[in-house]
XYZ file of N, CA and C in Angstrom:
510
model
N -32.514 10.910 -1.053
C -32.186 11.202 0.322
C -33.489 11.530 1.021
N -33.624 11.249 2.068
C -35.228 11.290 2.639
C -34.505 11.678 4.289
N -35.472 12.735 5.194
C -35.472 12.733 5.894
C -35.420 11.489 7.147
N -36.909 10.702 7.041
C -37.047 9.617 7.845
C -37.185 8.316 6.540
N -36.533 7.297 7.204
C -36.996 6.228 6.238
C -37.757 4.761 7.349
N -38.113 4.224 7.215
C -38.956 3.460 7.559
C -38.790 2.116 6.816
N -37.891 0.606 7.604
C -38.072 -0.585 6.815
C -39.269 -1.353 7.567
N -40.098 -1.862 6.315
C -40.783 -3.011 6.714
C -39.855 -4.414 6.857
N -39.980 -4.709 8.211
C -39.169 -6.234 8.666
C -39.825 -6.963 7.921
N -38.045 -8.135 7.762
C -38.136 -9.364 7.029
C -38.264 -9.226 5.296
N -38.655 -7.355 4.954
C -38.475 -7.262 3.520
C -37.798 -6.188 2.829
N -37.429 -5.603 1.971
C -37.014 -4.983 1.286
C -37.449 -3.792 1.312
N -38.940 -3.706 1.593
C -39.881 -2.901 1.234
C -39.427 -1.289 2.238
N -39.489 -0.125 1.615
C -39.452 1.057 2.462
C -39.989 1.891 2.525
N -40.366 3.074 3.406
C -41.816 3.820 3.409
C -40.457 5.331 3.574
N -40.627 5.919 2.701
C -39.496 7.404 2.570
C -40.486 8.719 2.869
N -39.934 9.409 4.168
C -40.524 10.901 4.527
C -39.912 11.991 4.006
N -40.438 13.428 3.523
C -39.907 14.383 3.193
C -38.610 14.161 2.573
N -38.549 13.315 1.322
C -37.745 13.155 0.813
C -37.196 13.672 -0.393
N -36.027 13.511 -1.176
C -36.062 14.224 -2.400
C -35.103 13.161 -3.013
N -35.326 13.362 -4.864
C -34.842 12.175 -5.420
C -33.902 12.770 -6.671
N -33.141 12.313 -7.264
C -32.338 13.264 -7.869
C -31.922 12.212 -8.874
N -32.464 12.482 -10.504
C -32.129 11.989 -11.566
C -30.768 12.328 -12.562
N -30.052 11.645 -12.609
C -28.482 12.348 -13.322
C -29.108 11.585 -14.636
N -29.049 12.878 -15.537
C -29.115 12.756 -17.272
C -28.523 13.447 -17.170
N -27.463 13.369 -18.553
C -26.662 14.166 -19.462
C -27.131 15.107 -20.337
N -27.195 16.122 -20.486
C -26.331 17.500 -19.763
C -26.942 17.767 -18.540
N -28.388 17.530 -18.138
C -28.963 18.228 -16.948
C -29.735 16.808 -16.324
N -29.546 17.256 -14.832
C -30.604 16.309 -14.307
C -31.883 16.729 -13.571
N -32.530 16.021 -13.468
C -33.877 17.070 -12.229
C -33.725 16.603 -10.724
N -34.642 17.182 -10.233
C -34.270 16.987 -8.573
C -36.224 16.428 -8.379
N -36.640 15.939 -7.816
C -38.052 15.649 -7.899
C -38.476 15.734 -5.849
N -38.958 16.624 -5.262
C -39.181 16.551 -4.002
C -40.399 16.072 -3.591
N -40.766 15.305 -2.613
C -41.944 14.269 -2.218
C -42.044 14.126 -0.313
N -42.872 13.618 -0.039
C -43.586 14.152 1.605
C -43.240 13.159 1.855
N -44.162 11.702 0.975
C -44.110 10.627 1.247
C -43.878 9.635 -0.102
N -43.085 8.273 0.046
C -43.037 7.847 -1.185
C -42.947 5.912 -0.197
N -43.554 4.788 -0.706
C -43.408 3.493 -0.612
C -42.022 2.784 -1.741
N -41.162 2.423 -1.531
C -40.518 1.953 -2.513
C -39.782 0.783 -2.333
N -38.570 0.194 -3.119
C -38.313 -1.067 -3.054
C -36.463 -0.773 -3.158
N -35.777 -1.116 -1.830
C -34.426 -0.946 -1.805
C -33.857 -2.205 -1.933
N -32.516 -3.126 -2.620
C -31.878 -3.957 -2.860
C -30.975 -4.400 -1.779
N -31.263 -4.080 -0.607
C -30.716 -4.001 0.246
C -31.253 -4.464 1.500
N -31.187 -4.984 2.722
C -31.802 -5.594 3.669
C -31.280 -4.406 5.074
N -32.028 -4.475 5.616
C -31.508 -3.333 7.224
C -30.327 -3.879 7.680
N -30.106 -4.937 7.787
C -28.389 -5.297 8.636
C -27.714 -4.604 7.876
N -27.499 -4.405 6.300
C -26.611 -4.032 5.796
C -26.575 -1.995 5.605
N -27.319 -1.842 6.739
C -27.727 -0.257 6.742
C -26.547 -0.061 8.001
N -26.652 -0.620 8.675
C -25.731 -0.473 10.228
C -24.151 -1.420 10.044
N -23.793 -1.903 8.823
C -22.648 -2.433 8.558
C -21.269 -1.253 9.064
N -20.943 -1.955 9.914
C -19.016 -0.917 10.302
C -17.913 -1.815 9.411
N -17.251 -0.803 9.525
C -16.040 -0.959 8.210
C -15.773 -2.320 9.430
N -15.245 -2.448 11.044
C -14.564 -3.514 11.913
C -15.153 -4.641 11.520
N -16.769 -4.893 11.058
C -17.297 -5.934 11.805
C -16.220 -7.118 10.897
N -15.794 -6.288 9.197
C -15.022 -7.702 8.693
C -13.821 -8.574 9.303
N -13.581 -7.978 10.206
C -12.483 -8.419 11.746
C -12.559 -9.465 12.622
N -14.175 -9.661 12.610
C -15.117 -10.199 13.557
C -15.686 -11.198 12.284
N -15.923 -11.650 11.376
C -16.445 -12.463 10.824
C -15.279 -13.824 10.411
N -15.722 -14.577 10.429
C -15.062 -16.291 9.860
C -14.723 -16.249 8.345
N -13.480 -16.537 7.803
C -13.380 -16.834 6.839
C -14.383 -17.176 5.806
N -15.297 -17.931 5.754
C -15.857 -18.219 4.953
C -16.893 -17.141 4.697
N -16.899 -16.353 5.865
C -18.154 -15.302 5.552
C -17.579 -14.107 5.221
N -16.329 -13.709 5.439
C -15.627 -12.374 5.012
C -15.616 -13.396 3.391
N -15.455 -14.069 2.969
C -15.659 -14.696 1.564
C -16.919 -14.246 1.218
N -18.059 -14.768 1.804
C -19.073 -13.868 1.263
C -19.331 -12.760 0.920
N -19.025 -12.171 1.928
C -19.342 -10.498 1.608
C -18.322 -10.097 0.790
N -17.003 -10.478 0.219
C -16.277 -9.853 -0.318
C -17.506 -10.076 -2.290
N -17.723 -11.328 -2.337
C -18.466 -11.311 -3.172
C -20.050 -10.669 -3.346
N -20.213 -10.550 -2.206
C -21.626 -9.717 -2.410
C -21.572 -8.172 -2.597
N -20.249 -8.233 -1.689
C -19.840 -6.142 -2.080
C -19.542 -5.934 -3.522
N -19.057 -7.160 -4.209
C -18.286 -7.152 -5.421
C -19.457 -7.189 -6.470
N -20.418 -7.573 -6.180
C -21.809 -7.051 -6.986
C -22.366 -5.913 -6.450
N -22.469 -5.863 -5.651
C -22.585 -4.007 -5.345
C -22.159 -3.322 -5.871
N -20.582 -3.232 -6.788
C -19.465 -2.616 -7.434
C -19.051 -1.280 -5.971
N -19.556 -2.090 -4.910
C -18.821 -1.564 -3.235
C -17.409 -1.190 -3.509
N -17.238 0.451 -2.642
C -15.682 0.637 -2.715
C -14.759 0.006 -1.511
N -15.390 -0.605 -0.886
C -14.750 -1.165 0.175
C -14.597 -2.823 0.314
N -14.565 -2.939 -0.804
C -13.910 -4.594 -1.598
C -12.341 -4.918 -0.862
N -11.524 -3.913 -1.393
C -10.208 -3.927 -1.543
C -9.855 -3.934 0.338
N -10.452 -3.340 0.725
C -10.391 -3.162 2.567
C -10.829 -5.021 3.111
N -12.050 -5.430 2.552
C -12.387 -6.484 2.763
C -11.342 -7.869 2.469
N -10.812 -7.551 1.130
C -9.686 -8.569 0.682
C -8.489 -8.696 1.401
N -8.333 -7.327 1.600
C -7.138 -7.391 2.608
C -7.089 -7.820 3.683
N -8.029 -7.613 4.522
C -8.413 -8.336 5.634
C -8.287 -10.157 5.586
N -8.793 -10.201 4.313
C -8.756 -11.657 4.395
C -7.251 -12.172 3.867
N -6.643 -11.612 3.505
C -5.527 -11.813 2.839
C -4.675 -11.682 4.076
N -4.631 -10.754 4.564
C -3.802 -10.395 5.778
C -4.001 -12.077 7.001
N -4.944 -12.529 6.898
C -5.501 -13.645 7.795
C -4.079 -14.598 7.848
N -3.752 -14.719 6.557
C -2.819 -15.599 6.135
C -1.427 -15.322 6.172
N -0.907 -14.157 5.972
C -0.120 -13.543 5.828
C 0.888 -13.129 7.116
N -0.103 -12.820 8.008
C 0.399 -12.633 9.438
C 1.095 -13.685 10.073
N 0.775 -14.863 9.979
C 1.748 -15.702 10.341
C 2.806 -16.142 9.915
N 2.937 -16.480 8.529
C 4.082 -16.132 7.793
C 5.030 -15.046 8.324
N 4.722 -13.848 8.615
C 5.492 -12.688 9.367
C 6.064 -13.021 10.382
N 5.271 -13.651 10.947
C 5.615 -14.226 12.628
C 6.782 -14.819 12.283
N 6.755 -15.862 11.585
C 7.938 -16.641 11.887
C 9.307 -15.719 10.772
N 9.010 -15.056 10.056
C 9.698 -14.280 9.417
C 10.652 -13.772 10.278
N 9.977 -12.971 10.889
C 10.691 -11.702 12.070
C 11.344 -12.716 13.093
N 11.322 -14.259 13.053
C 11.394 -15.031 14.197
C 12.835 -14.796 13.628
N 12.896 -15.352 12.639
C 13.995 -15.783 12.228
C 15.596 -14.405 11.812
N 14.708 -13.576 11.567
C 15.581 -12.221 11.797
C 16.238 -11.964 13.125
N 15.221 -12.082 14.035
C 15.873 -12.061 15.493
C 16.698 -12.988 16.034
N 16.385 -14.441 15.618
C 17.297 -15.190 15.558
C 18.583 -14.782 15.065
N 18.605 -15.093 13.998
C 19.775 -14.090 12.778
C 20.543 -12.895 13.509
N 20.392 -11.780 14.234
C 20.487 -10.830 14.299
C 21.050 -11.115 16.068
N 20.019 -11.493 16.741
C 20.787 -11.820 18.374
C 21.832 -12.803 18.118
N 22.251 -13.783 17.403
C 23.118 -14.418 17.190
C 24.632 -14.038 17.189
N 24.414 -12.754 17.090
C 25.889 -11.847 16.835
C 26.249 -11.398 17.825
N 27.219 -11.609 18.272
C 27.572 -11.415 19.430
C 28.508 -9.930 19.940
N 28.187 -9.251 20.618
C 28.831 -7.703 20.447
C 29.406 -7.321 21.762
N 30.324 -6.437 22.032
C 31.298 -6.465 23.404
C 30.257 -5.536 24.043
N 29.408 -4.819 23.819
C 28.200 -4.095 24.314
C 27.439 -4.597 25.105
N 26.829 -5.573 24.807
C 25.612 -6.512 25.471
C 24.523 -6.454 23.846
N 23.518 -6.600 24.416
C 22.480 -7.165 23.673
C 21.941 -6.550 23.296
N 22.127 -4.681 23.983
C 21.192 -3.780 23.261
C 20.675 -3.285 21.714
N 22.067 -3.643 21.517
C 22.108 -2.885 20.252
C 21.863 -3.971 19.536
N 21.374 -5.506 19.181
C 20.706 -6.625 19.132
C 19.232 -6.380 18.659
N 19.061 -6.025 20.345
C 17.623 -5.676 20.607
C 16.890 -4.699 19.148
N 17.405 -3.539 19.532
C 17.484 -1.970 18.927
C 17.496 -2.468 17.481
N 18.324 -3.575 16.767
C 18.060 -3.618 15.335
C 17.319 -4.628 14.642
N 16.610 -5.099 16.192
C 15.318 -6.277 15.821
C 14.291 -5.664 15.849
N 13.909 -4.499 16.771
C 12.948 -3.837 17.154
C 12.657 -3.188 15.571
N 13.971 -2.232 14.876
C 13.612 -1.493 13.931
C 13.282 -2.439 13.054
N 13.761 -3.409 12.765
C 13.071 -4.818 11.480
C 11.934 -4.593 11.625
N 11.305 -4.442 12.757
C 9.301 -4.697 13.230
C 8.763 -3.813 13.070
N 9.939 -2.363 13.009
C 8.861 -1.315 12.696
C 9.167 -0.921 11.010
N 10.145 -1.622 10.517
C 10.064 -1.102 9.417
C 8.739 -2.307 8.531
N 9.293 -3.514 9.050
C 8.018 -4.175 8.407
C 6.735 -3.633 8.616
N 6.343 -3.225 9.694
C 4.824 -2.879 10.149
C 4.545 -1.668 8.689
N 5.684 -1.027 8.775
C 6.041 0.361 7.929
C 5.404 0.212 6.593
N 6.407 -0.871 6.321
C 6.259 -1.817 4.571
C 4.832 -2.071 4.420
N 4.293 -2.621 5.527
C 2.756 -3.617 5.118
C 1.493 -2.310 5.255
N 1.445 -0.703 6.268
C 0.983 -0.150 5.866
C 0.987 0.608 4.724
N 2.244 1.262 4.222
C 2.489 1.639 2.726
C 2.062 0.996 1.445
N 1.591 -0.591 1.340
C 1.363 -1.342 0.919
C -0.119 -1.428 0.778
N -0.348 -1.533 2.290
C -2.022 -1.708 1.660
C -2.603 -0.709 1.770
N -2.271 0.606 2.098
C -2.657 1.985 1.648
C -2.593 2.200 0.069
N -1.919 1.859 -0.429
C -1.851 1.813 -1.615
C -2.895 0.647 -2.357
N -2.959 0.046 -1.526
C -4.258 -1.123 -2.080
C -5.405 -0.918 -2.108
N -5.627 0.302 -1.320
C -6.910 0.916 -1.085
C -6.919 1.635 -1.856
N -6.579 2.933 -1.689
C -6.445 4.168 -2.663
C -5.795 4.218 -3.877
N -5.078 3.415 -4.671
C -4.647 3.441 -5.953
C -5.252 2.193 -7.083
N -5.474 1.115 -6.328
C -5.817 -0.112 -6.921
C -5.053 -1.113 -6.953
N -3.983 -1.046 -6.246
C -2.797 -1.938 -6.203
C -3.132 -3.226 -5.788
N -3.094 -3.866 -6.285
C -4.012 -5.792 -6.249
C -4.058 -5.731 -4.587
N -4.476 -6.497 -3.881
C -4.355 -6.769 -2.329
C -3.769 -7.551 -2.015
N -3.882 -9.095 -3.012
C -2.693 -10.271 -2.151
C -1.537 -9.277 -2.328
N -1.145 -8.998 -3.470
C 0.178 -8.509 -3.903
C 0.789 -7.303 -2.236
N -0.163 -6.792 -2.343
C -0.111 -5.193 -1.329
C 0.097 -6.538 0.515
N -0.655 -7.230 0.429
C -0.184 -7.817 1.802
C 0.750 -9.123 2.060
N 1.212 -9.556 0.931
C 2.411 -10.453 0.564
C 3.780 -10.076 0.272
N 3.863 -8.597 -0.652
C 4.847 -7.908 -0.900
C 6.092 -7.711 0.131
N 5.766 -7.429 1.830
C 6.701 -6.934 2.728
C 6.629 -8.593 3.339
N 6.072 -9.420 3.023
C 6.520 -10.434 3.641
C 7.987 -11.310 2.404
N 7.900 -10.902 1.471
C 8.552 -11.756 0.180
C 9.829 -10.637 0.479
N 9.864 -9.374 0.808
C 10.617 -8.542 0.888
C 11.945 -9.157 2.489
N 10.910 -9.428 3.238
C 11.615 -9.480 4.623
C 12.207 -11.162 4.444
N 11.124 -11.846 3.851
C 12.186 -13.315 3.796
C 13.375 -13.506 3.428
N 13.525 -12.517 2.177
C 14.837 -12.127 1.504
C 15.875 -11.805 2.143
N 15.385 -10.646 3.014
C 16.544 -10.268 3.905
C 16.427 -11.284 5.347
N 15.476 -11.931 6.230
C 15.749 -13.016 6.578
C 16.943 -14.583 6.553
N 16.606 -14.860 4.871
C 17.574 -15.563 4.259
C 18.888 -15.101 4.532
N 18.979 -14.056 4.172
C 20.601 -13.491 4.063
C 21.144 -12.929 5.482
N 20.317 -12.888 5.773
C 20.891 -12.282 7.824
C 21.393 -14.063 8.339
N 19.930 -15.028 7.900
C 20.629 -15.803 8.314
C 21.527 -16.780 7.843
N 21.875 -16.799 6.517
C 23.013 -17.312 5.954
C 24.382 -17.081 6.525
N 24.671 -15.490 6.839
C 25.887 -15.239 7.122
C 25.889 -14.957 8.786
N 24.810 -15.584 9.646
C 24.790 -15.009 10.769
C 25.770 -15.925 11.739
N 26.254 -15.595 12.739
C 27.836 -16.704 13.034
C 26.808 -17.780 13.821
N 27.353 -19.015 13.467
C 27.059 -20.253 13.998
C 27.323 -20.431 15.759
């Protein structure tokens, strides 16, 4: 950890101020404190100012990259990255999922009007939204695979999709 650090552009290379360095051996480690030190980080400056969003903002093929370059890092923010990309795919599938629920579901015709239609299409959307955060919260924090964590509430809702619209009146 260093107070000021200093990259030389275009390289690797770094110049560390009032810094201190800290060796983990088993049973004890040392702490070693220094003013100034030149050294060599594995790492390039873009990836110093990286935000968890920017994988939001990148193209498929490059959220592909970085999922593999974090994945040699042994990066804890793999599983955030996969999902993202997983989710890419997934979301539309939903779309027409929920299409077809509402279909299914306004189809029924009630001496009320449409509200109560409305009211049990609306809760489908929030329980799915519900399903897919519980899901990939768990994909993050437990290890729960990611396709699995952002495919799961879609394989869940087709099911009940199917069956809303099997028996929904013609």
């Amino acid at each position: 950890k260093a107070r000021y650090a200093k990259n030389y552009p275009g390289t690797n290379k770094w110049q560390l101020k009032d810094y201190y360095e800290k060796d983990i051996l088993f049973p004890e480690g040392t702490l070693k404190f220094g003013a100034k030190k030149d050294t060599v980080f594995n790492f390039v400056m873009e990836e110093m100012a990286q935000r968890n969003t920017i994988a939001e903002t990148m193209t498929f093929s490059e959220l592909k990259n970085l999922i593999s370059r974090e994945k040699l890092k042994g990066s804890a923010a793999v599983s955030s990255y996969e999902i993202e990309l997983h989710q890419r795919t997934s979301y539309p599938f939903a779309a027409y999922i929920l299409t077809i629920i509402g279909v299914a579901v306004s189809s029924q015709k009630k001496r009320g009007g449409i509200g109560l239609n409305i009211a049990i299409g609306l809760g489908f959307v929030f329980i799915y939204i519900f399903a897919m955060k519980m899901t990939t919260v768990a994909a993050i924090n437990v290890g729960f695979p990611s396709l699995l964590a952002v495919w799961i509430p879609n394989i869940l809702f087709s099911i009940v999709a199917y069956v809303l619209y099997r028996f929904a009146q013609k």
